[in-house]
Short mmCIF file of C-alpha atoms in Angstrom, two decimals:
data_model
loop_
_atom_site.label_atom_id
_atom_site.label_comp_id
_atom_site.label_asym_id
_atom_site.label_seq_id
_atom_site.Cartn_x
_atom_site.Cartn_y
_atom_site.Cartn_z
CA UNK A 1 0.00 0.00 0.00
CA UNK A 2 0.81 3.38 0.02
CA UNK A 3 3.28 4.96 2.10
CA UNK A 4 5.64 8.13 3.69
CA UNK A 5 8.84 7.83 5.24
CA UNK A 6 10.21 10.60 6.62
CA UNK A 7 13.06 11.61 8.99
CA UNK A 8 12.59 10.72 12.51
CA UNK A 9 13.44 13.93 14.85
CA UNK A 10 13.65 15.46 17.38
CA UNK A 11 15.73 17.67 15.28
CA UNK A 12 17.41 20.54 17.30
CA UNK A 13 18.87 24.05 15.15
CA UNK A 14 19.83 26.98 16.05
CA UNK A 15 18.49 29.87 14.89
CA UNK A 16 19.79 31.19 11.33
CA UNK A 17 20.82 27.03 10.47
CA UNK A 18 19.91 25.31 7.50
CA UNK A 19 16.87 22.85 7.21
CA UNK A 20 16.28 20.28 5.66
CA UNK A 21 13.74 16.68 6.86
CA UNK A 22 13.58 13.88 4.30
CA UNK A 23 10.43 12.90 2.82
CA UNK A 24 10.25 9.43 0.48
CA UNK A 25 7.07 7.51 -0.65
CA UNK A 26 5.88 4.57 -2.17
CA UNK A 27 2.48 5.11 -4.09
CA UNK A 28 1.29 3.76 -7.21
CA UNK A 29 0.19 5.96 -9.35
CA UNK A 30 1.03 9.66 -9.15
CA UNK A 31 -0.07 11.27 -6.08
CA UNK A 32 -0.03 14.61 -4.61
CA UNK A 33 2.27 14.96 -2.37
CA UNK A 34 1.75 17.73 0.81
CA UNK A 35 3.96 18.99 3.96
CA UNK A 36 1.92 19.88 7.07
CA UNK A 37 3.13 21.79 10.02
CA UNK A 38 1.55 21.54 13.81
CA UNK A 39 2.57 24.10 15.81
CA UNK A 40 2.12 23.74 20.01
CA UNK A 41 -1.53 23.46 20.74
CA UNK A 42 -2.78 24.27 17.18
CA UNK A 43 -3.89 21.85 14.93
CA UNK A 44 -2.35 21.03 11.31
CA UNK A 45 -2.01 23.50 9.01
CA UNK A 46 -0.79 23.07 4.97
CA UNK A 47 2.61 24.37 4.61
CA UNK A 48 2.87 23.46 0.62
CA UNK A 49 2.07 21.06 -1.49
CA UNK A 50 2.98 19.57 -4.99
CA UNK A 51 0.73 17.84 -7.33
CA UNK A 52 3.29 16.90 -9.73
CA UNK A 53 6.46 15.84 -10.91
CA UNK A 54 9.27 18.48 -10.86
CA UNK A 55 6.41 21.19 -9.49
CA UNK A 56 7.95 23.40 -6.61
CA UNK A 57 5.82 23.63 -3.15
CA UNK A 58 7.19 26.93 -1.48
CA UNK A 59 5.87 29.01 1.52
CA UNK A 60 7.24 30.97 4.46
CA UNK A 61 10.55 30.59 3.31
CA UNK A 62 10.20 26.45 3.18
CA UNK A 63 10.76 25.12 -0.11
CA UNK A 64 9.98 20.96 -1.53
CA UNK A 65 10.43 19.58 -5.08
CA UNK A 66 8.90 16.86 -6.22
CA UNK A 67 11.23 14.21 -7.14
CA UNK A 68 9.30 11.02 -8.73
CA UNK A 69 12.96 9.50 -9.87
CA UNK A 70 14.16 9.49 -6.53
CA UNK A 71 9.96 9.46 -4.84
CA UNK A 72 11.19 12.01 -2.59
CA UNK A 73 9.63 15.53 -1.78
CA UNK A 74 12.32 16.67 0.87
CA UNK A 75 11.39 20.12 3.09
CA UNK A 76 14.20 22.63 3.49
CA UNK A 77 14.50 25.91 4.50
CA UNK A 78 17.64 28.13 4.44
CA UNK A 79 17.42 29.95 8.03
CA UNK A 80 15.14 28.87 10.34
CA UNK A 81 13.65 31.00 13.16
CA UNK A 82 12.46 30.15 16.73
CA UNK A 83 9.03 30.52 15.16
CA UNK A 84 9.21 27.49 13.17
CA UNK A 85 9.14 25.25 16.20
CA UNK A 86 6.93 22.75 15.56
CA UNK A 87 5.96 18.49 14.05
CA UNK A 88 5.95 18.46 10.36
CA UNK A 89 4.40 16.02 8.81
CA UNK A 90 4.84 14.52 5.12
CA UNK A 91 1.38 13.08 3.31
CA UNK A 92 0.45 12.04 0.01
CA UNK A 93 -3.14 11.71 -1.94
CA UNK A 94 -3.34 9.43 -4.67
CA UNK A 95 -4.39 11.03 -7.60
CA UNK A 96 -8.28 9.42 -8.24
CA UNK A 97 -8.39 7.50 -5.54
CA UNK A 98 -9.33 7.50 -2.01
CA UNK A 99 -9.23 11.36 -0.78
CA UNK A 100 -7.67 10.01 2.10
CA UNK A 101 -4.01 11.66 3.35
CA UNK A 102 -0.99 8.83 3.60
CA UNK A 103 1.28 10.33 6.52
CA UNK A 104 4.54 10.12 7.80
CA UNK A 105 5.57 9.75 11.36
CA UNK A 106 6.18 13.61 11.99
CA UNK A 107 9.63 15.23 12.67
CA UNK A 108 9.62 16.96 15.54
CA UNK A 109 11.47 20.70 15.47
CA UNK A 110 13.28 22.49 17.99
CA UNK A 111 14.65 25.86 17.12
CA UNK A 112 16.91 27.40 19.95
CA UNK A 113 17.72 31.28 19.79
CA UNK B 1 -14.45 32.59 8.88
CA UNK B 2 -14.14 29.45 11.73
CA UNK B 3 -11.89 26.82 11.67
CA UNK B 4 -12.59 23.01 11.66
CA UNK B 5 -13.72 22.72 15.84
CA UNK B 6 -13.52 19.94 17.65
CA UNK B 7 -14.70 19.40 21.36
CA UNK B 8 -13.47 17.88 23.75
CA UNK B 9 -10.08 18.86 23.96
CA UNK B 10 -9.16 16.02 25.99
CA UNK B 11 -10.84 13.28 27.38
CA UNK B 12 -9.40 10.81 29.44
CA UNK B 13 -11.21 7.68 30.61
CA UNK B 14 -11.35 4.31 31.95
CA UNK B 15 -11.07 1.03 30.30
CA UNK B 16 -14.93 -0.37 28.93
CA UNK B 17 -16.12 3.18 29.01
CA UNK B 18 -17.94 4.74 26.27
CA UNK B 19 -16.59 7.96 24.94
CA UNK B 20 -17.94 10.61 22.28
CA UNK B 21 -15.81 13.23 20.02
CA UNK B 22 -17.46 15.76 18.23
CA UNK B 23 -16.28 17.62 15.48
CA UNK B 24 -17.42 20.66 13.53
CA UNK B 25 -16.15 21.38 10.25
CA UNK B 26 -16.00 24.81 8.33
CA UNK B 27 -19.15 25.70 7.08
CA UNK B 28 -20.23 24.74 3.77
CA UNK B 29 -17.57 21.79 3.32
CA UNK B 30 -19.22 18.64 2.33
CA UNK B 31 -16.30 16.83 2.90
CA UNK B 32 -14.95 15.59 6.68
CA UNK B 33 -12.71 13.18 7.46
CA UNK B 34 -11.43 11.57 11.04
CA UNK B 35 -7.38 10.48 11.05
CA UNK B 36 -5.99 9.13 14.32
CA UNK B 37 -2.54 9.25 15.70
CA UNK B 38 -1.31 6.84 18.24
CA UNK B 39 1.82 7.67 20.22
CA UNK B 40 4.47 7.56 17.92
CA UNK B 41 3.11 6.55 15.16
CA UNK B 42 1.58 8.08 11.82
CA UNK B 43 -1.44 9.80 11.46
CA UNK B 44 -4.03 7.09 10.42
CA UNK B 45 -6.87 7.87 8.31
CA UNK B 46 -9.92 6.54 10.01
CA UNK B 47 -12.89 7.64 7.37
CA UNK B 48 -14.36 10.26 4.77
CA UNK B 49 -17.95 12.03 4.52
CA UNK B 50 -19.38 13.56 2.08
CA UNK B 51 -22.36 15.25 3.77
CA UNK B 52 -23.93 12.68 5.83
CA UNK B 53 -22.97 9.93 3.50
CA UNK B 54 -19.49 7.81 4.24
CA UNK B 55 -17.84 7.70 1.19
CA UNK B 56 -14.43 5.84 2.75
CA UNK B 57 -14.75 4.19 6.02
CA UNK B 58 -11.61 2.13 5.13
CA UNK B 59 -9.28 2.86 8.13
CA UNK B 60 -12.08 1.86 10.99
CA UNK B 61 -10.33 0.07 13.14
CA UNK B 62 -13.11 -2.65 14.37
CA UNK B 63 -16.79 -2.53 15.09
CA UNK B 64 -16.38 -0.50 18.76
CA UNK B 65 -15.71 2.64 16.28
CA UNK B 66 -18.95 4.54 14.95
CA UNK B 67 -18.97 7.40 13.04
CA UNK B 68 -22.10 9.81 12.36
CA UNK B 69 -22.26 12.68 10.63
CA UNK B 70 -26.69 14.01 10.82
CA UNK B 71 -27.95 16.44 8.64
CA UNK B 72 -24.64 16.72 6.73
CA UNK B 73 -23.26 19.25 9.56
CA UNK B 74 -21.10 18.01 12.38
CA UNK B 75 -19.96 14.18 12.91
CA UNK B 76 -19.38 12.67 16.12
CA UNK B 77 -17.45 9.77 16.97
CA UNK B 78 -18.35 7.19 19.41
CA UNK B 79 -15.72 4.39 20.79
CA UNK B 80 -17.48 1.65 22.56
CA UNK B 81 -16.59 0.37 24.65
CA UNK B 82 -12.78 1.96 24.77
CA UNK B 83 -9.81 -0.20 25.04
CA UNK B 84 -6.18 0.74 26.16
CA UNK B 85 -5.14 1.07 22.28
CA UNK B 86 -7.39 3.62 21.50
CA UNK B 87 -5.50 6.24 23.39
CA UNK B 88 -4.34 8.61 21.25
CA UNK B 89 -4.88 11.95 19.47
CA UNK B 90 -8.14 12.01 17.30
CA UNK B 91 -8.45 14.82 13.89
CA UNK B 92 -10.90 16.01 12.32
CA UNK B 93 -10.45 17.75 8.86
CA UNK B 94 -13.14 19.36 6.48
CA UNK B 95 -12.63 20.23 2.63
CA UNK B 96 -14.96 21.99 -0.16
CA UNK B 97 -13.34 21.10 -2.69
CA UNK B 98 -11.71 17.17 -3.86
CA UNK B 99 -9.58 18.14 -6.55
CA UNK B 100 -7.75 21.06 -4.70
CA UNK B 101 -7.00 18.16 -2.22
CA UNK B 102 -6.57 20.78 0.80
CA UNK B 103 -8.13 19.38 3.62
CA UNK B 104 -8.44 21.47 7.07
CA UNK B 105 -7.80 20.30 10.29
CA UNK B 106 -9.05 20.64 13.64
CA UNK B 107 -6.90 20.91 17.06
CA UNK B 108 -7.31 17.18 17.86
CA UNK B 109 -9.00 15.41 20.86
CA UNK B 110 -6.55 13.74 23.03
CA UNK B 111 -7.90 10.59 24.97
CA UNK B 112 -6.61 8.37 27.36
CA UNK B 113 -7.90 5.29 28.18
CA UNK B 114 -6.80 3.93 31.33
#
């Protein structure tokens, strides 16, 4: 079945660092392929998303490709802030199937000033 | 506009005990849909309305799991009775729109099951 690995965290940066969590998948078909963010007490909100191959998901800074050579759809960002504390999570949607999400374990991030 | 609600919070309760979520999607979304997460482990999708109708009720784990969504509006979901494995953090999400595949998701009920 369907699938999302992604880097197990806790991850721990400093402010300013470099970013990235790995994101593969094993789907048939194409899906669409998503990042969500939960920050403390909030539920999950869509970072980006890409809903094909080579398409670009970017937003506050965070950027993911869509890979389907490697299945990878990595998130990275080049300076992070204390802000972007929080789990990210990497899902996918196959494309006419099931609307259901496909997620990852979550990566948890710690950003220290 | 209001974001997908979901009440309680937490719940925590003991072993055999029948529990109720309730969750209340934007308005006008047809679509909701209940994902799990137990500690640790990925976000599970549980099922998928579309109004009061269940279009995907795939992930339910076993028959002590009943979903309802009345009128089209808000869906509750009913464990009973609860076990020890059903502890865990409960989602709701709502959508409008399938091919946009943006779905919206509530803060989560946490329950423990002692």
């Amino acid at each position: 079945g369907d699938s999302v690995t992604q880097m197990e965290g806790p991850v721990t940066l400093s402010e300013e660092a470099f970013l990235t969590i790995n994101c593969t998948y094993t789907a048939t078909g194409y899906p669409s392929l998503f990042w969500y963010v939960q920050y403390p007490g909030e539920g999950l909100q869509l970072l980006l998303k890409a809903t094909k191959a080579d398409d670009k998901g970017s937003n506050k800074g965070f950027e993911a490709t869509y890979r389907k050579e490697t299945t990878s759809f990595h998130l990275e960002k080049g300076s992070v802030q204390v802000s972007d504390s929080a789990v990210y999570f990497c899902a996918l949607k196959t494309q006419g199937g099931s609307e259901k999400l496909v997620f990852g374990k979550g990566t948890k991030l710690t950003v220290n000033p | 506009e209001a974001g997908v609600t979901q009440f309680p919070s937490h719940s925590v309760i003991e072993k055999g005990q029948t529990v109720t979520l309730r969750c209340d999607p934007i308005s006008g979304h047809d679509n909701l849909y209940w994902y799990r997460r137990v500690m640790g482990k990925e976000i599970k999708f549980l099922l998928h309305f579309v109004k009061e109708s269940k279009q995907d009720e795939s992930g339910m784990p076993n028959n002590r799991f009943l979903a309802e969504r009345t009128g089209g509006t808000y869906s509750t979901l009913k464990v009973q009775p609860a076990e020890l494995e059903d502890s865990g953090v409960y989602f709701c999400a709502s959508s409008q729109d399938l091919r946009s595949g943006e779905q919206f998701f509530g803060p989560g009920t946490r329950l423990t099951v002692l």
